[in-house]
Coordinates of N, CA and C in Angstrom, one line a residue:
M28 N 77.3 55.3 166.4 CA 78.0 56.6 166.0 C 77.8 56.8 164.5
I29 N 77.6 58.0 164.1 CA 77.4 58.3 162.7 C 78.4 59.4 162.4
G30 N 79.1 59.2 161.2 CA 80.0 60.3 160.8 C 79.2 61.3 160.0
I31 N 79.5 62.5 160.2 CA 78.8 63.6 159.5 C 79.8 64.3 158.6
S32 N 79.3 64.6 157.3 CA 80.2 65.3 156.4 C 79.4 66.4 155.7
L33 N 80.0 67.3 155.0 CA 79.4 68.4 154.3 C 79.2 68.1 152.9
G34 N 79.3 66.9 152.4 CA 79.1 66.6 151.0 C 80.4 66.4 150.3
D35 N 81.6 66.7 150.9 CA 82.8 66.5 150.2 C 83.4 65.2 150.5
G36 N 82.7 64.4 151.3 CA 83.2 63.0 151.7 C 84.1 63.0 152.9
K37 N 84.5 64.1 153.4 CA 85.4 64.1 154.6 C 84.5 64.3 155.8
A38 N 84.7 63.4 156.8 CA 84.0 63.4 158.0 C 84.5 64.6 158.8
M39 N 83.6 65.4 159.3 CA 84.0 66.6 160.1 C 83.8 66.3 161.6
S40 N 82.8 65.4 161.9 CA 82.5 65.2 163.3 C 81.7 63.9 163.4
R41 N 81.5 63.5 164.6 CA 80.7 62.3 164.8 C 79.5 62.6 165.8
A42 N 78.4 61.9 165.6 CA 77.3 62.1 166.5 C 76.7 60.7 166.8
T43 N 76.0 60.6 167.9 CA 75.3 59.4 168.3 C 73.8 59.5 168.1
V44 N 73.2 58.5 167.6 CA 71.8 58.5 167.4 C 71.1 58.2 168.7
G45 N 70.1 59.0 169.1 CA 69.4 58.8 170.3 C 67.9 58.8 170.1
K46 N 67.2 58.5 171.2 CA 65.7 58.6 171.1 C 65.2 59.9 171.4
W47 N 64.1 60.3 170.7 CA 63.4 61.6 171.0 C 61.9 61.2 170.9
G48 N 61.3 60.9 172.0 CA 60.0 60.4 172.0 C 60.0 59.0 171.3
K49 N 59.2 58.8 170.3 CA 59.2 57.5 169.6 C 60.1 57.5 168.4
N50 N 60.8 58.6 168.1 CA 61.6 58.8 167.0 C 63.1 58.7 167.4
L51 N 63.9 58.5 166.4 CA 65.4 58.6 166.5 C 65.8 60.0 166.2
A52 N 66.9 60.5 166.8 CA 67.3 61.8 166.6 C 68.8 61.9 166.6
I53 N 69.4 62.9 165.9 CA 70.8 63.2 165.9 C 70.9 64.7 166.3
R54 N 71.8 64.9 167.2 CA 72.1 66.3 167.5 C 73.3 66.7 166.7
F55 N 73.1 67.8 166.0 CA 74.2 68.3 165.1 C 75.2 69.1 166.0
P56 N 76.5 68.7 165.9 CA 77.5 69.5 166.6 C 77.5 70.9 166.1
S57 N 77.8 71.9 166.9 CA 77.7 73.3 166.5 C 78.6 73.6 165.3
E58 N 79.8 73.0 165.2 CA 80.6 73.3 164.0 C 80.0 72.8 162.7
I59 N 79.2 71.7 162.8 CA 78.5 71.3 161.6 C 77.3 72.2 161.2
A60 N 76.6 72.6 162.3 CA 75.4 73.5 162.0 C 75.9 74.8 161.5
K61 N 77.0 75.3 162.0 CA 77.6 76.6 161.6 C 78.1 76.5 160.1
A62 N 78.8 75.4 159.8 CA 79.4 75.2 158.5 C 78.3 75.1 157.4
A63 N 77.2 74.5 157.8 CA 76.0 74.3 156.9 C 75.1 75.4 156.9
G64 N 75.3 76.4 157.8 CA 74.4 77.5 157.9 C 73.0 77.2 158.5
L65 N 72.9 76.1 159.3 CA 71.6 75.7 159.9 C 71.3 76.5 161.1
T66 N 70.1 76.8 161.4 CA 69.7 77.5 162.6 C 68.5 76.7 163.3
D67 N 68.3 77.0 164.5 CA 67.3 76.4 165.3 C 65.9 76.6 164.7
G68 N 65.2 75.5 164.5 CA 63.8 75.6 164.0 C 63.7 75.6 162.5
E69 N 64.9 75.5 161.8 CA 64.9 75.5 160.3 C 64.4 74.1 159.8
C70 N 63.6 74.1 158.7 CA 63.1 72.9 158.2 C 64.1 72.3 157.2
V71 N 64.3 71.0 157.3 CA 65.2 70.2 156.4 C 64.5 69.1 155.8
E72 N 65.0 68.6 154.7 CA 64.5 67.4 154.0 C 65.4 66.3 154.3
I73 N 64.9 65.1 154.6 CA 65.7 63.9 155.0 C 65.3 62.8 154.0
K74 N 66.4 62.2 153.4 CA 66.1 61.0 152.5 C 67.3 60.1 152.7
T75 N 67.1 58.9 152.1 CA 68.2 57.9 152.1 C 68.6 57.6 150.7
R76 N 69.9 57.2 150.5 CA 70.4 56.8 149.2 C 71.6 55.9 149.5
N77 N 71.5 54.7 149.0 CA 72.6 53.7 149.1 C 73.0 53.5 150.5
G78 N 72.1 53.5 151.4 CA 72.4 53.3 152.8 C 72.9 54.5 153.6
E79 N 72.9 55.6 152.9 CA 73.3 56.9 153.6 C 72.1 57.7 153.9
V80 N 72.2 58.5 154.9 CA 71.1 59.5 155.2 C 71.6 60.8 154.7
I81 N 70.7 61.5 154.0 CA 71.0 62.8 153.4 C 70.1 63.8 154.0
I82 N 70.6 64.8 154.5 CA 69.8 65.9 155.1 C 70.2 67.2 154.4
R83 N 69.2 67.9 153.9 CA 69.4 69.2 153.2 C 68.3 70.2 153.5
R84 N 68.7 71.4 153.3 CA 67.7 72.5 153.5 C 66.6 72.4 152.6
T85 N 65.3 72.6 153.0 CA 64.2 72.6 152.2 C 64.1 73.8 151.3
V86 N 63.5 73.7 150.1 CA 63.3 74.8 149.2 C 62.2 75.7 149.9
P87 N 62.5 77.0 149.9 CA 61.5 77.9 150.5 C 60.2 77.9 149.8
R88 N 59.1 78.0 150.5 CA 57.8 78.1 149.9 C 57.3 79.4 150.3
F89 N 56.9 80.2 149.3 CA 56.4 81.5 149.5 C 54.9 81.6 149.3
T90 N 54.2 82.5 150.0 CA 52.8 82.8 149.7 C 52.8 83.8 148.6
V91 N 51.6 84.0 148.0 CA 51.4 85.0 147.0 C 51.7 86.4 147.5
E92 N 51.3 86.6 148.7 CA 51.5 87.9 149.4 C 53.0 88.2 149.5
E93 N 53.8 87.1 149.9 CA 55.3 87.3 150.1 C 55.9 87.6 148.8
L94 N 55.5 86.9 147.7 CA 56.1 87.0 146.4 C 55.9 88.4 145.8
F95 N 54.8 89.0 146.1 CA 54.4 90.3 145.5 C 54.6 91.5 146.5
R96 N 55.1 91.2 147.7 CA 55.2 92.3 148.7 C 56.1 93.4 148.2
G97 N 55.7 94.6 148.5 CA 56.6 95.8 148.2 C 56.4 96.4 146.8
K98 N 55.6 95.8 146.0 CA 55.3 96.5 144.7 C 53.8 96.5 144.4
S99 N 53.4 97.6 143.9 CA 51.9 97.7 143.6 C 51.6 96.9 142.3
P100 N 50.4 96.6 142.1 CA 50.0 95.9 140.8 C 50.4 96.7 139.6
K101 N 50.3 98.0 139.7 CA 50.7 98.9 138.6 C 52.2 98.7 138.2
R102 N 53.0 98.7 139.3 CA 54.5 98.5 139.0 C 54.8 97.1 138.4
W103 N 54.1 96.1 138.9 CA 54.3 94.8 138.3 C 53.9 94.7 136.9
R104 N 52.7 95.3 136.5 CA 52.3 95.3 135.1 C 53.2 96.1 134.3
A105 N 53.8 97.2 134.8 CA 54.7 98.0 134.0 C 56.0 97.2 133.8
K106 N 56.4 96.5 134.8 CA 57.7 95.7 134.7 C 57.6 94.6 133.6
Y107 N 56.5 93.9 133.6 CA 56.3 92.8 132.7 C 55.4 93.0 131.5
A108 N 55.2 94.3 131.2 CA 54.2 94.7 130.1 C 54.6 94.0 128.8
G109 N 55.8 93.9 128.4 CA 56.2 93.4 127.2 C 56.6 91.9 127.2
A110 N 56.4 91.2 128.3 CA 56.8 89.8 128.5 C 55.9 88.9 127.7
F111 N 54.6 89.1 127.7 CA 53.7 88.3 126.9 C 52.7 89.2 126.2
D112 N 52.3 88.8 125.0 CA 51.3 89.5 124.3 C 50.3 88.5 123.7
W113 N 49.2 88.3 124.4 CA 48.2 87.4 123.9 C 47.0 88.1 123.3
G114 N 47.2 89.3 122.9 CA 46.2 90.1 122.4 C 45.4 90.9 123.4
P115 N 44.4 91.7 123.0 CA 43.7 92.5 124.0 C 42.9 91.7 125.0
D116 N 42.8 92.2 126.2 CA 42.0 91.6 127.2 C 40.5 91.6 126.8
V117 N 39.8 90.5 127.1 CA 38.4 90.4 126.8 C 37.6 89.9 128.0
G118 N 36.4 90.3 128.2 CA 35.5 89.8 129.3 C 36.1 90.1 130.6
R119 N 36.2 89.0 131.5 CA 36.7 89.2 132.8 C 38.2 89.4 132.9
E120 N 38.9 89.3 131.8 CA 40.4 89.5 131.8 C 40.7 91.0 131.9
M121 N 39.7 91.8 131.6 CA 39.9 93.3 131.6 C 40.2 93.8 133.0
V122 N 41.3 94.5 133.1 CA 41.7 95.1 134.4 C 41.7 96.6 134.3
E123 N 41.2 97.2 135.3 CA 41.1 98.7 135.4 C 42.5 99.2 135.7

C-alpha cells in the first residue's frame, strides 16, 4: 500500500502497487487525479527523493509551428522590432 498526497504532506488516499506487464503500476484514485488535474494519456515525470516517489506533470514541449501559430512573420517582426538592435542585416540575414 502506498499513501498518496498532493504535496502538502497529508495523505488523501491509498493505492496498491500492481504489475502491468513487466513493470509496476499504481492506479490513481479518481479524487487524486481530479485534484491534481490529471487526465488519461497525460505525460508525467517520475523520480525518487529520499525514498519517496515523486510524480509531476511534464513541462510542455512545443514545436516551432505551435509556438508561432496564428501570427504572420510580419506581425512577429513588428511586435519585437525594438527588442534587439544588432545593426543592419547583411548577407543572408536580409529578409524581404
